[in-house]
JSON list of C-alpha atoms in Angstrom, two decimals:
[
{"chain": "L", "resi": 6, "resn": "VAL", "atom": "CA", "xyz": [131.72, -113.09, -84.49]},
{"chain": "L", "resi": 7, "resn": "GLN", "atom": "CA", "xyz": [129.32, -115.89, -85.41]},
{"chain": "L", "resi": 8, "resn": "CYS", "atom": "CA", "xyz": [125.80, -115.32, -86.67]},
{"chain": "L", "resi": 9, "resn": "ASP", "atom": "CA", "xyz": [123.21, -117.00, -84.46]},
{"chain": "L", "resi": 10, "resn": "ARG", "atom": "CA", "xyz": [121.01, -117.70, -87.49]},
{"chain": "L", "resi": 11, "resn": "CYS", "atom": "CA", "xyz": [123.30, -119.05, -90.23]},
{"chain": "L", "resi": 12, "resn": "HIS", "atom": "CA", "xyz": [126.31, -119.84, -88.02]},
{"chain": "L", "resi": 13, "resn": "LYS", "atom": "CA", "xyz": [128.73, -118.15, -90.42]},
{"chain": "L", "resi": 14, "resn": "TRP", "atom": "CA", "xyz": [131.66, -116.29, -88.98]},
{"chain": "L", "resi": 15, "resn": "ARG", "atom": "CA", "xyz": [131.98, -112.59, -89.79]},
{"chain": "L", "resi": 16, "resn": "HIS", "atom": "CA", "xyz": [135.18, -110.65, -89.41]},
{"chain": "L", "resi": 17, "resn": "LEU", "atom": "CA", "xyz": [134.78, -107.36, -87.51]},
{"chain": "L", "resi": 18, "resn": "PRO", "atom": "CA", "xyz": [137.37, -104.59, -87.20]},
{"chain": "L", "resi": 19, "resn": "ALA", "atom": "CA", "xyz": [139.68, -104.68, -84.21]},
{"chain": "L", "resi": 20, "resn": "THR", "atom": "CA", "xyz": [138.07, -101.44, -83.03]},
{"chain": "L", "resi": 21, "resn": "VAL", "atom": "CA", "xyz": [134.84, -103.29, -82.21]},
{"chain": "L", "resi": 22, "resn": "ASN", "atom": "CA", "xyz": [134.54, -104.16, -78.52]},
{"chain": "L", "resi": 23, "resn": "LEU", "atom": "CA", "xyz": [133.10, -107.67, -78.49]},
{"chain": "L", "resi": 24, "resn": "ASP", "atom": "CA", "xyz": [131.68, -107.07, -75.00]},
{"chain": "L", "resi": 25, "resn": "ASP", "atom": "CA", "xyz": [129.42, -104.37, -76.49]},
{"chain": "L", "resi": 26, "resn": "LEU", "atom": "CA", "xyz": [127.80, -106.74, -79.00]},
{"chain": "L", "resi": 27, "resn": "PRO", "atom": "CA", "xyz": [124.31, -108.08, -78.26]},
{"chain": "L", "resi": 28, "resn": "GLU", "atom": "CA", "xyz": [123.95, -111.55, -76.81]},
{"chain": "L", "resi": 29, "resn": "HIS", "atom": "CA", "xyz": [122.40, -112.77, -80.07]},
{"chain": "L", "resi": 30, "resn": "TRP", "atom": "CA", "xyz": [124.22, -111.46, -83.12]},
{"chain": "L", "resi": 31, "resn": "PHE", "atom": "CA", "xyz": [123.02, -111.74, -86.73]},
{"chain": "L", "resi": 32, "resn": "CYS", "atom": "CA", "xyz": [124.67, -110.97, -90.05]},
{"chain": "L", "resi": 33, "resn": "GLU", "atom": "CA", "xyz": [122.44, -107.91, -90.63]},
{"chain": "L", "resi": 34, "resn": "LEU", "atom": "CA", "xyz": [124.04, -106.31, -87.56]},
{"chain": "L", "resi": 35, "resn": "ASN", "atom": "CA", "xyz": [127.35, -106.24, -89.43]},
{"chain": "L", "resi": 36, "resn": "THR", "atom": "CA", "xyz": [127.42, -102.54, -90.29]},
{"chain": "L", "resi": 37, "resn": "HIS", "atom": "CA", "xyz": [131.18, -102.71, -90.95]},
{"chain": "L", "resi": 38, "resn": "ASP", "atom": "CA", "xyz": [130.96, -104.90, -94.05]},
{"chain": "L", "resi": 39, "resn": "PRO", "atom": "CA", "xyz": [128.01, -104.26, -96.39]},
{"chain": "L", "resi": 40, "resn": "LYS", "atom": "CA", "xyz": [129.11, -107.16, -98.62]},
{"chain": "L", "resi": 41, "resn": "ARG", "atom": "CA", "xyz": [128.58, -109.60, -95.77]},
{"chain": "L", "resi": 42, "resn": "ASN", "atom": "CA", "xyz": [125.71, -108.19, -93.75]},
{"chain": "L", "resi": 43, "resn": "ASN", "atom": "CA", "xyz": [123.26, -110.92, -94.70]},
{"chain": "L", "resi": 44, "resn": "CYS", "atom": "CA", "xyz": [123.14, -114.68, -94.23]},
{"chain": "L", "resi": 45, "resn": "GLU", "atom": "CA", "xyz": [123.25, -115.35, -97.98]},
{"chain": "L", "resi": 46, "resn": "ALA", "atom": "CA", "xyz": [126.76, -113.88, -98.26]},
{"chain": "L", "resi": 47, "resn": "ALA", "atom": "CA", "xyz": [129.62, -116.34, -98.27]},
{"chain": "L", "resi": 48, "resn": "GLU", "atom": "CA", "xyz": [131.83, -116.66, -95.22]},
{"chain": "L", "resi": 49, "resn": "GLN", "atom": "CA", "xyz": [135.27, -115.08, -95.65]},
{"chain": "L", "resi": 50, "resn": "THR", "atom": "CA", "xyz": [138.27, -117.32, -95.88]},
{"chain": "L", "resi": 51, "resn": "PRO", "atom": "CA", "xyz": [141.37, -116.44, -93.82]},
{"chain": "L", "resi": 52, "resn": "LYS", "atom": "CA", "xyz": [143.10, -115.58, -97.11]},
{"chain": "L", "resi": 53, "resn": "GLU", "atom": "CA", "xyz": [140.34, -113.08, -98.00]},
{"chain": "L", "resi": 54, "resn": "VAL", "atom": "CA", "xyz": [140.53, -111.50, -94.53]},
{"chain": "L", "resi": 55, "resn": "ALA", "atom": "CA", "xyz": [144.31, -111.08, -94.86]},
{"chain": "L", "resi": 56, "resn": "LYS", "atom": "CA", "xyz": [143.95, -109.61, -98.37]},
{"chain": "L", "resi": 57, "resn": "GLU", "atom": "CA", "xyz": [141.32, -107.09, -97.22]},
{"chain": "L", "resi": 58, "resn": "LYS", "atom": "CA", "xyz": [143.42, -106.07, -94.21]},
{"chain": "L", "resi": 59, "resn": "LYS", "atom": "CA", "xyz": [146.43, -105.52, -96.48]},
{"chain": "L", "resi": 60, "resn": "ARG", "atom": "CA", "xyz": [144.32, -103.46, -98.90]},
{"chain": "L", "resi": 61, "resn": "ALA", "atom": "CA", "xyz": [142.85, -101.35, -96.08]},
{"chain": "L", "resi": 62, "resn": "LYS", "atom": "CA", "xyz": [146.32, -100.70, -94.67]},
{"chain": "L", "resi": 63, "resn": "LYS", "atom": "CA", "xyz": [147.58, -99.67, -98.10]},
{"chain": "L", "resi": 64, "resn": "LEU", "atom": "CA", "xyz": [144.64, -97.28, -98.60]},
{"chain": "L", "resi": 65, "resn": "ALA", "atom": "CA", "xyz": [145.14, -95.76, -95.14]},
{"chain": "L", "resi": 66, "resn": "TRP", "atom": "CA", "xyz": [148.83, -95.21, -95.91]},
{"chain": "L", "resi": 67, "resn": "LYS", "atom": "CA", "xyz": [148.02, -93.50, -99.23]},
{"chain": "L", "resi": 68, "resn": "LYS", "atom": "CA", "xyz": [145.45, -91.28, -97.51]},
{"chain": "L", "resi": 69, "resn": "LEU", "atom": "CA", "xyz": [147.99, -90.27, -94.86]},
{"chain": "L", "resi": 70, "resn": "GLN", "atom": "CA", "xyz": [150.57, -89.43, -97.53]},
{"chain": "L", "resi": 71, "resn": "MET", "atom": "CA", "xyz": [148.04, -87.32, -99.44]},
{"chain": "L", "resi": 72, "resn": "GLU", "atom": "CA", "xyz": [147.01, -85.45, -96.28]},
{"chain": "L", "resi": 73, "resn": "GLN", "atom": "CA", "xyz": [150.66, -84.75, -95.44]},
{"chain": "L", "resi": 74, "resn": "ALA", "atom": "CA", "xyz": [151.32, -83.47, -98.97]},
{"chain": "L", "resi": 75, "resn": "GLN", "atom": "CA", "xyz": [148.27, -81.18, -98.79]},
{"chain": "L", "resi": 76, "resn": "ALA", "atom": "CA", "xyz": [149.40, -79.82, -95.40]},
{"chain": "L", "resi": 77, "resn": "LEU", "atom": "CA", "xyz": [152.89, -79.10, -96.77]},
{"chain": "L", "resi": 78, "resn": "ALA", "atom": "CA", "xyz": [151.44, -77.38, -99.85]},
{"chain": "L", "resi": 79, "resn": "LYS", "atom": "CA", "xyz": [149.16, -75.27, -97.67]},
{"chain": "L", "resi": 80, "resn": "GLU", "atom": "CA", "xyz": [152.07, -74.32, -95.41]},
{"chain": "L", "resi": 81, "resn": "ALA", "atom": "CA", "xyz": [154.23, -73.38, -98.41]},
{"chain": "L", "resi": 82, "resn": "GLY", "atom": "CA", "xyz": [151.41, -71.24, -99.81]},
{"chain": "L", "resi": 83, "resn": "SER", "atom": "CA", "xyz": [151.00, -69.44, -96.47]},
{"chain": "L", "resi": 84, "resn": "LYS", "atom": "CA", "xyz": [154.71, -68.69, -96.30]},
{"chain": "L", "resi": 85, "resn": "LYS", "atom": "CA", "xyz": [154.74, -67.42, -99.89]},
{"chain": "L", "resi": 86, "resn": "ARG", "atom": "CA", "xyz": [151.79, -65.08, -99.20]},
{"chain": "L", "resi": 87, "resn": "ALA", "atom": "CA", "xyz": [153.47, -63.81, -96.02]},
{"chain": "L", "resi": 88, "resn": "ARG", "atom": "CA", "xyz": [156.67, -62.95, -97.92]},
{"chain": "L", "resi": 89, "resn": "SER", "atom": "CA", "xyz": [154.81, -61.09, -100.67]},
{"chain": "L", "resi": 90, "resn": "ALA", "atom": "CA", "xyz": [152.76, -59.01, -98.21]}
]
């Protein structure tokens, strides 16, 4: 989306419905990216956007793996307690 004040483009997550944005949009309305929620912040290059998407995907994958490991550990602990009761 483009800021109506500084005319810089700001990348928003795909989950944002562009139809829900106000008619006039400004950098400070960018609640999704605190680094770039002001007009003084540099505009992202396509390379930076791609790098941040890749990093976010990697972090989400690690979080999912950790949650799955915790669920398996919890399940194993429940089964162990059930056998010893």
